[in-house]
Short mmCIF file of C-alpha atoms in Angstrom, two decimals:
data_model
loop_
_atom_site.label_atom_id
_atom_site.label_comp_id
_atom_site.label_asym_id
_atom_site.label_seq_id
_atom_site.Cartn_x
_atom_site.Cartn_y
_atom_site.Cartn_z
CA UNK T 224 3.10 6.44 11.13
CA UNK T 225 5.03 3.51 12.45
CA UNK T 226 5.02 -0.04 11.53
CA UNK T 227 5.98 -2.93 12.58
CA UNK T 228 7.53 -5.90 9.77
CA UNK T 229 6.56 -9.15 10.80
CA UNK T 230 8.65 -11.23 8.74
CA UNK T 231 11.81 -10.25 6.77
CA UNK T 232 12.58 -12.87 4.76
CA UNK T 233 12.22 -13.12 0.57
CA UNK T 234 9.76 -10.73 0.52
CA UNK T 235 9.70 -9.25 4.05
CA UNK T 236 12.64 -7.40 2.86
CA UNK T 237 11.73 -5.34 0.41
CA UNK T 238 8.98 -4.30 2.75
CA UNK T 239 11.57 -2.89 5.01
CA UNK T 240 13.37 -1.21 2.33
CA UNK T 241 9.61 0.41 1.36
CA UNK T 242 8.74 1.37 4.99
CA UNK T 243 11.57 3.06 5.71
CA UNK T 244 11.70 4.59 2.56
CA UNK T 245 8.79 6.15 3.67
CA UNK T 246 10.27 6.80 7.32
CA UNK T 247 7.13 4.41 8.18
CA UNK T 248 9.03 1.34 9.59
CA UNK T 249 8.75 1.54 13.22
CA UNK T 250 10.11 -2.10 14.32
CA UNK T 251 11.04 -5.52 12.75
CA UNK T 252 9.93 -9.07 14.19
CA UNK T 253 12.18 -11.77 12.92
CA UNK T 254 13.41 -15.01 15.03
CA UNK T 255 15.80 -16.01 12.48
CA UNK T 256 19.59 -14.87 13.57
CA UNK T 257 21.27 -14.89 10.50
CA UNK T 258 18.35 -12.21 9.53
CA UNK T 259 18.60 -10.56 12.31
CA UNK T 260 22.12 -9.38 12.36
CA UNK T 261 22.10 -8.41 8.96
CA UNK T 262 19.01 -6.22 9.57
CA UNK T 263 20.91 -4.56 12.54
CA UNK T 264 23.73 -3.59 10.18
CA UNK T 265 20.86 -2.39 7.61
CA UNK T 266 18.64 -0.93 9.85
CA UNK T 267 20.88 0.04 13.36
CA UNK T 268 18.05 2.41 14.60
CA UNK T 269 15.15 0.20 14.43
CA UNK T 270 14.08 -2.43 16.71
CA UNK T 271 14.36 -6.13 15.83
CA UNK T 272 12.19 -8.46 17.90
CA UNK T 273 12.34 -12.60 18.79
CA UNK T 274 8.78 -12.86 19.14
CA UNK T 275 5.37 -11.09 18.05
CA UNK T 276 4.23 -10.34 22.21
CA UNK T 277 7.05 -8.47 22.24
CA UNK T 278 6.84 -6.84 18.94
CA UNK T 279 3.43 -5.65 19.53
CA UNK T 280 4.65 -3.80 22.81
CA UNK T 281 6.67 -1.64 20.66
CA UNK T 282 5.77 2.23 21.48
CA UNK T 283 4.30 3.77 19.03
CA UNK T 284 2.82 0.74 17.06
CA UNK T 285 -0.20 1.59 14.72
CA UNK T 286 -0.23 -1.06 12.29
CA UNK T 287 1.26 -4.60 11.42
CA UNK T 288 2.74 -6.00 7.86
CA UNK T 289 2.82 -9.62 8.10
CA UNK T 290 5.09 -11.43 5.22
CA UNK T 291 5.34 -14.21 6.86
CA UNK T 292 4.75 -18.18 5.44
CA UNK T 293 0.87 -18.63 4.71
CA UNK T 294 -0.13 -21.18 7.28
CA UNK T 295 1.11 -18.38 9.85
CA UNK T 296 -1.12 -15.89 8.53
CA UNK T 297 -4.55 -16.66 10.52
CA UNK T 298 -3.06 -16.63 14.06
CA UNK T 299 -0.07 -14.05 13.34
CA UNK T 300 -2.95 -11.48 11.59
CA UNK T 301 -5.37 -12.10 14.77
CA UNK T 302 -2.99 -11.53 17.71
CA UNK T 303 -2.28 -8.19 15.68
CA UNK T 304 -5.79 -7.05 14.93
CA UNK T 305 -6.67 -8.24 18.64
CA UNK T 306 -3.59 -6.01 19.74
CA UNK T 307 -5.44 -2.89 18.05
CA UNK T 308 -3.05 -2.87 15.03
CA UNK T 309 -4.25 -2.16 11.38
CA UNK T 310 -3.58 -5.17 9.47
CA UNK T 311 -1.89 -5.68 5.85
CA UNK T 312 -1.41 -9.52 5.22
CA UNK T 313 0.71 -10.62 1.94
CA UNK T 314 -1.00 -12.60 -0.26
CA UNK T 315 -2.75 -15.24 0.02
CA UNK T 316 -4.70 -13.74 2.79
CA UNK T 317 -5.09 -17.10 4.13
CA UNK T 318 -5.07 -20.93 2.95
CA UNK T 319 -8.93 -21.45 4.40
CA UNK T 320 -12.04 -19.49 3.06
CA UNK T 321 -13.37 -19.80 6.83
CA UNK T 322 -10.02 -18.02 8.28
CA UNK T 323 -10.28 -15.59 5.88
CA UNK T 324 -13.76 -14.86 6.84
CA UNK T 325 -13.07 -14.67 10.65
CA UNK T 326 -10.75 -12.62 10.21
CA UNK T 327 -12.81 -10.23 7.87
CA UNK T 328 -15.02 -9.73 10.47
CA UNK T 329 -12.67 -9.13 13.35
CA UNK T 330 -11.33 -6.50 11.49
CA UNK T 331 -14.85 -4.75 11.49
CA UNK T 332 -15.76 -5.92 14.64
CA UNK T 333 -12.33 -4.06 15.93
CA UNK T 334 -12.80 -1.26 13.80
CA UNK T 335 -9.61 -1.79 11.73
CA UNK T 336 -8.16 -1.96 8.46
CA UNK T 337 -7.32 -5.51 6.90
CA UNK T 338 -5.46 -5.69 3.97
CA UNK T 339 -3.72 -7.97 1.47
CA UNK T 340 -0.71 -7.85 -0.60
CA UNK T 341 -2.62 -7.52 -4.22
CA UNK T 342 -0.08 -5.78 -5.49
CA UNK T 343 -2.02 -5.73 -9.59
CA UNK T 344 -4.94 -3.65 -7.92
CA UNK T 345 -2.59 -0.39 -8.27
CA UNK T 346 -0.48 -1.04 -11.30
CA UNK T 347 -1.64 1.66 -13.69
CA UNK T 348 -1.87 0.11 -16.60
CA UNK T 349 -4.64 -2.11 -15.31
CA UNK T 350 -6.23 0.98 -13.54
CA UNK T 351 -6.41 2.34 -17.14
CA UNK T 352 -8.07 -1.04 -18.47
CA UNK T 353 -10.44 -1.24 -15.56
CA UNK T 354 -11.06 2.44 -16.73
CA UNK T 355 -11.84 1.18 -20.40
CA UNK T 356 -13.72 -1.47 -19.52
CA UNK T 357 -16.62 0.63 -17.33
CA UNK T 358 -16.70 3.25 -20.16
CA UNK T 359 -17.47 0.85 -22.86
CA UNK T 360 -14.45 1.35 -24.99
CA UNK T 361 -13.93 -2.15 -25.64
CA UNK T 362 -17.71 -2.87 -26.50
CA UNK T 363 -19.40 -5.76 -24.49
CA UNK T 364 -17.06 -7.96 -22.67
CA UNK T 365 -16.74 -11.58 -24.59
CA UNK T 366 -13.85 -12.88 -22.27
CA UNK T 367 -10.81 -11.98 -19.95
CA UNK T 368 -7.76 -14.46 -20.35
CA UNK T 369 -4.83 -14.51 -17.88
CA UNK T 370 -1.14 -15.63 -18.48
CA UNK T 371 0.83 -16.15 -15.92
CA UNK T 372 3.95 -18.63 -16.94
CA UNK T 373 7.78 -18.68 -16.29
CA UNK T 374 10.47 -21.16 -15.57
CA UNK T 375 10.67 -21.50 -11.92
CA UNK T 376 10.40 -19.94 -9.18
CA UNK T 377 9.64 -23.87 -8.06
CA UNK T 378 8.10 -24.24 -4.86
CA UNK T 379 7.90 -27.19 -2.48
CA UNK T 380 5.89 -25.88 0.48
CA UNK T 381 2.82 -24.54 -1.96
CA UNK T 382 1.67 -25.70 -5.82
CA UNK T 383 1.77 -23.19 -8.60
CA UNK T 384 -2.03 -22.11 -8.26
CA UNK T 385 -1.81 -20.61 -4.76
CA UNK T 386 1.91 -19.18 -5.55
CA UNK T 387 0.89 -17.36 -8.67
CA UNK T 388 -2.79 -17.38 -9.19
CA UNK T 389 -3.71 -15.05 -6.68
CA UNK T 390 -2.46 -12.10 -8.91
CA UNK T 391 -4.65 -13.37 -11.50
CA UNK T 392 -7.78 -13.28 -9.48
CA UNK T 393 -7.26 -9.92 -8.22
CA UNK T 394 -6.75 -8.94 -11.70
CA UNK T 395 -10.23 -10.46 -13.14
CA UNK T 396 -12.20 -9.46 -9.75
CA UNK T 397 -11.00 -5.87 -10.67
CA UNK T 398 -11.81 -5.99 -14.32
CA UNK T 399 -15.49 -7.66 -13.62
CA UNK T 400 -15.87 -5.02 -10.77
CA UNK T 401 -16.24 -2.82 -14.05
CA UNK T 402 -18.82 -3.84 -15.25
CA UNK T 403 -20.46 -5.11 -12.07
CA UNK T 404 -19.82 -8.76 -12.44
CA UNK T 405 -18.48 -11.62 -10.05
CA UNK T 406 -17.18 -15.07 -11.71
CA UNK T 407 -17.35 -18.72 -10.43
CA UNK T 408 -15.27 -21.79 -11.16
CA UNK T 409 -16.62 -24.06 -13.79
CA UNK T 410 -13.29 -26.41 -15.24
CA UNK T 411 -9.60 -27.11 -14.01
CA UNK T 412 -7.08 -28.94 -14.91
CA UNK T 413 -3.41 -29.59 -13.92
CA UNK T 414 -0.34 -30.97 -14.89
CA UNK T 415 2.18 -32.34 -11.98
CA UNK T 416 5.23 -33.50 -14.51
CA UNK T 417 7.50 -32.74 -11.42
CA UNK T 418 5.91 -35.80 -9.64
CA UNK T 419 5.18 -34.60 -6.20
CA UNK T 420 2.43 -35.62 -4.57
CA UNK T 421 -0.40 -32.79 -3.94
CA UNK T 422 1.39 -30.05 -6.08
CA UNK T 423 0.89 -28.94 -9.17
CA UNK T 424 2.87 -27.69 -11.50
CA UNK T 425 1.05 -26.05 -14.13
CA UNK T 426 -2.74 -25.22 -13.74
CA UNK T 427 -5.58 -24.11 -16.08
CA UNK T 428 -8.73 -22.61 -14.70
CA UNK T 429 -12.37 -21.24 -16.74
CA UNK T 430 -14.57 -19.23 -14.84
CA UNK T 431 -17.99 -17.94 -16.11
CA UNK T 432 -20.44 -14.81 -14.99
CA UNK T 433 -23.74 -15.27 -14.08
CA UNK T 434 -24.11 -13.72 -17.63
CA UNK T 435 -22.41 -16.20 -19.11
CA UNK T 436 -18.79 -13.96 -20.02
CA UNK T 437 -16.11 -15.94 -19.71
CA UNK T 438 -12.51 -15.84 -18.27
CA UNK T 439 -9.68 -18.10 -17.67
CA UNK T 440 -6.02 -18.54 -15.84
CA UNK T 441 -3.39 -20.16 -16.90
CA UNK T 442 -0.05 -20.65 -14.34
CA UNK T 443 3.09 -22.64 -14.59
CA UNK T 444 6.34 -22.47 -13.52
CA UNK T 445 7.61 -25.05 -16.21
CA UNK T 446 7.08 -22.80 -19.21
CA UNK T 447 10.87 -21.98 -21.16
CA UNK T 448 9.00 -18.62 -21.85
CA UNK T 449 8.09 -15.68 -19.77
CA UNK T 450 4.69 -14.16 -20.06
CA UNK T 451 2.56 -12.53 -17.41
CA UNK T 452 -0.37 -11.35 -20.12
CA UNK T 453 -3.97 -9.99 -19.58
CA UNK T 454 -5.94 -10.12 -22.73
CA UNK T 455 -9.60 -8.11 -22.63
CA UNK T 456 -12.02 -9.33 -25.58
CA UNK T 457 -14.39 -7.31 -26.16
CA UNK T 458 -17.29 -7.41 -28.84
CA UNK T 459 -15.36 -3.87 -30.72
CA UNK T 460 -11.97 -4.17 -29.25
CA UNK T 461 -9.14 -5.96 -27.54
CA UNK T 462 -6.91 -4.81 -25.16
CA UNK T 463 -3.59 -6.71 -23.84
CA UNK T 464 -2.07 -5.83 -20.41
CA UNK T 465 1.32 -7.38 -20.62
CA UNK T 466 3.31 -6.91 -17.09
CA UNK T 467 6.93 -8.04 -18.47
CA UNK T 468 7.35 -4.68 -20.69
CA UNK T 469 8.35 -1.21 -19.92
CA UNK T 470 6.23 1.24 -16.78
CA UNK T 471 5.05 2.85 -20.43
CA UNK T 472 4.06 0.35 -22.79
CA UNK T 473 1.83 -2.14 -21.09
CA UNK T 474 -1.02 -1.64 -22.41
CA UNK T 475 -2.21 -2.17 -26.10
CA UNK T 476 -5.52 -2.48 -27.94
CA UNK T 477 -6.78 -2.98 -31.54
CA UNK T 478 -9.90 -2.58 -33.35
CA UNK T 479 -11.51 -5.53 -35.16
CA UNK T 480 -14.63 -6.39 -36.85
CA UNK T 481 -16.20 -9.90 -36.63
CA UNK T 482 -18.55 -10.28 -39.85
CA UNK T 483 -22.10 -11.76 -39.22
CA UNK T 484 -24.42 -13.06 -41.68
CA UNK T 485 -27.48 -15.52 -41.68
CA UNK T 486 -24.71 -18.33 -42.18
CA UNK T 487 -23.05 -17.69 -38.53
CA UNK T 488 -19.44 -15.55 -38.29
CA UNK T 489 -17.77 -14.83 -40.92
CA UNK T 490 -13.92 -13.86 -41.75
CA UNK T 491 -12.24 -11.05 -38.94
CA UNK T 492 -11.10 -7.73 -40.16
CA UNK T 493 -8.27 -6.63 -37.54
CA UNK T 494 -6.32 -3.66 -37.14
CA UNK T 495 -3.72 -2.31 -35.69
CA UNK T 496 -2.52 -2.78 -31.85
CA UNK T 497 -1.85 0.82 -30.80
CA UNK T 498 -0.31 1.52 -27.71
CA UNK T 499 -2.60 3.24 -24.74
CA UNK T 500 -1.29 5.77 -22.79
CA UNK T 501 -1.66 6.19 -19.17
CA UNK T 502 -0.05 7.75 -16.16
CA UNK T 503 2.66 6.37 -14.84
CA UNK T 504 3.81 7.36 -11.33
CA UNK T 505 7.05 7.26 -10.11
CA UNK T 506 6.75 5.03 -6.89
CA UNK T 507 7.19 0.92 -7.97
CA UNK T 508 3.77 -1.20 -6.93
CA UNK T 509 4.86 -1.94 -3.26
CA UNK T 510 5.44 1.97 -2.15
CA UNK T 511 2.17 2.60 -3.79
CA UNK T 512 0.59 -0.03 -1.68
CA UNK T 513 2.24 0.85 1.28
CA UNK T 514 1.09 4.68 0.76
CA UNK T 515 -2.24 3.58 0.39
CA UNK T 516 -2.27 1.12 3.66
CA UNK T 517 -0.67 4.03 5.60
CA UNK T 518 -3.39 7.12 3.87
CA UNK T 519 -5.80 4.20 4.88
CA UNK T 520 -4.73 4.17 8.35
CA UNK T 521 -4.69 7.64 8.55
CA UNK T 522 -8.03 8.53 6.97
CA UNK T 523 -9.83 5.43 9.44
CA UNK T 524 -12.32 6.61 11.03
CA UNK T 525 -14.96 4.12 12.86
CA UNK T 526 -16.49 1.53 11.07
CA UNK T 527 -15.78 2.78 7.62
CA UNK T 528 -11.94 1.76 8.41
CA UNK T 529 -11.45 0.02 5.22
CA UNK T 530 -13.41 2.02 2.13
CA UNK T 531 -10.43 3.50 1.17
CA UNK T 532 -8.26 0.28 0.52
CA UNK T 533 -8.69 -0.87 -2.42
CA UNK T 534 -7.10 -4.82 -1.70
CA UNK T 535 -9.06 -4.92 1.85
CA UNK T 536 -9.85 -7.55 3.80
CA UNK T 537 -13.03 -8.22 1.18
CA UNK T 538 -10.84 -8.70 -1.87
CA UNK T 539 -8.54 -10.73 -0.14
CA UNK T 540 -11.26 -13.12 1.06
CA UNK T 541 -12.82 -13.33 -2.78
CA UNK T 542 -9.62 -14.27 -3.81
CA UNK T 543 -8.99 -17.36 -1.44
CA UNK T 544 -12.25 -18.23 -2.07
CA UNK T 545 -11.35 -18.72 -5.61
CA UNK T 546 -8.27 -20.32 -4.85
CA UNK T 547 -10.27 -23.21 -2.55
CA UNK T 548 -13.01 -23.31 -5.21
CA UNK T 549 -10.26 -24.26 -7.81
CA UNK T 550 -8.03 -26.34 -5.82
CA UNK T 551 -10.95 -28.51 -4.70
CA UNK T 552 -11.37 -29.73 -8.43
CA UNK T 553 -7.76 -29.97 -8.57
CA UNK T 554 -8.27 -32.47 -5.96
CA UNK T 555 -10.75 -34.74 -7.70
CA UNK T 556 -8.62 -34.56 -10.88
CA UNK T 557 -5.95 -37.28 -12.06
CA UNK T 558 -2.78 -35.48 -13.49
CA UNK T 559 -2.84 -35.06 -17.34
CA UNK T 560 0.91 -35.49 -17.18
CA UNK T 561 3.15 -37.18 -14.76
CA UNK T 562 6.93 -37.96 -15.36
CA UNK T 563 9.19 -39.30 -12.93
#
């Protein structure tokens, strides 16, 4: 399998550092030359383009990583899928629901694979929850709440909701997928104590089923504490997915009994949060990924390209949908807090 990078940047080089890991990376395009000649000192054997044309003429080529800035995503993913490549985009998959969409269905019409950097959809502690969920363990789900707060990394070309969110989103589209659900936007509000105009700081979504369960995301990157937390309420259970501690121990849950009478609720008996075991594979999130992109590629065959990906093209188009759905209120909203 070869691959070409487009992109090696922040992020664009650990993808590198995956591919070849997996003896998958077949070329790199990057303009930049500081970038450039340290990835010929890195990488002396592969190829390291100026410009995507040329890139794409690159023997061999069978699919395209793109981890690249956002607004380049639309027209950098369609020259690839129009080249013939399989597609993986990082996330967001793109800033407009209608981009997204076209190029959801070029992918099909071309008969290739789209994906998007989701990284949460194959972390295996939330495989296990998502595994909980659809057999019931938890009871009926009452509400999914999602944490997702540090101090910095600050942006200035993007707000905190389409930075971090996206991870989020994935996250509750997989745990609703359980139980055959889909969620909509109903409240946001944001905080922009950083002062600049059109980005926000700190964000707090609610979502609701068409069953009326409820979720929510929280995202900051003003918070002195660090906490990227999942918490899964369930009418018998709850269960707490929380990314920042070891491969092993992510994943708790605790029995509890809320009392009902004629009166309404009464007092909560709660137990103890015992850890849940799972496996635990030895690859990190991104070689997993990339394995499954590359088995994806592999295993393509006609129109049924994509089944196998689990963050394809569809996922990654729910999730900017989301995004626009949220940032639109955003929009109409005055700051709650704004110091300059």
């Amino acid at each position: 399998m070869s691959i070409l990078l487009v992109g090696c940047g922040y992020w664009g080089k650990n993808w590198a550092k995956t591919l070849a890991k997996l003896d998958a990376l077949g070329a790199i395009c990057e303009p930049s030359p500081p970038l450039q000649a340290t990835l010929k000192q890195t990488y002396p054997d592969i190829a390291i383009y100026n410009t995507l044309e040329e890139a794409l003429q690159h023997p061999g080529i069978t699919g395209c990583v793109l981890a690249t800035p956002v607004v380049t995503h639309t027209p950098v993913a369609k020259t690839c899928l129009l080249a013939g490549k399989h597609v993986l985009v990082e996330k967001p998959l793109t800033l407009d629901p209608t981009e997204a969409g076209t190029l959801v269905a070029l992918a099909k019409q071309e008969n290739l694979i789209l994906g998007v950097g989701h990284l949460m959809v194959y972390q295996p502690a939330l495989l296990k929850l998502q595994s909980l969920i659809s057999e019931g363990e938890l009871g009926d789900i009452l509400s999914v709440q999602c944490t997702r707060i540090n101090l910095g990394k600050v942006r200035n070309e993007e707000n905190v909701w389409w930075s971090l969110a996206p991870h989020d989103l994935s996250i509750l589209a997989m745990l609703f997928s359980a139980i055959g659900e889909s969620f909509d936007a109903i409240n946001a509000i944001k905080m922009t104590p950083l002062a600049r105009p059109g980005i926000e700081d700190a964000v707090f979504a609610q979502f609701e089923t068409p069953s009326g369960k409820n979720a929510s995301i929280h995202v900051s990157w003003l918070s002195p504490e660090k906490r990227h937390e999942t918490v899964v309420i369930g009418s018998r259970k709850i269960a707490v997915f929380e990314d920042t501690q070891p491969a092993d121990q992510k994943l708790s849950i605790m029995d509890y009994d809320l009392k009902r009478s004629e009166e309404g609720f009464g007092d909560i008996t709660r137990g103890e949060f015992t850890p849940v075991s799972y496996e635990t594979p030895k690859d990190d999130l991104l070689t997993l990924e990339a394995k499954a992109f590359l088995n994806a590629i592999a295993s393509s065959q006609g129109s049924n390209a994509a089944i196998s990906l689990q963050n394809d093209g569809e996922n990654g188009l729910q999730v900017v949908q989301m995004l626009d759905k949220v940032q639109q209120m955003l929009n109409t909203r005055q700051p709650s807090l704004s110091v300059r």
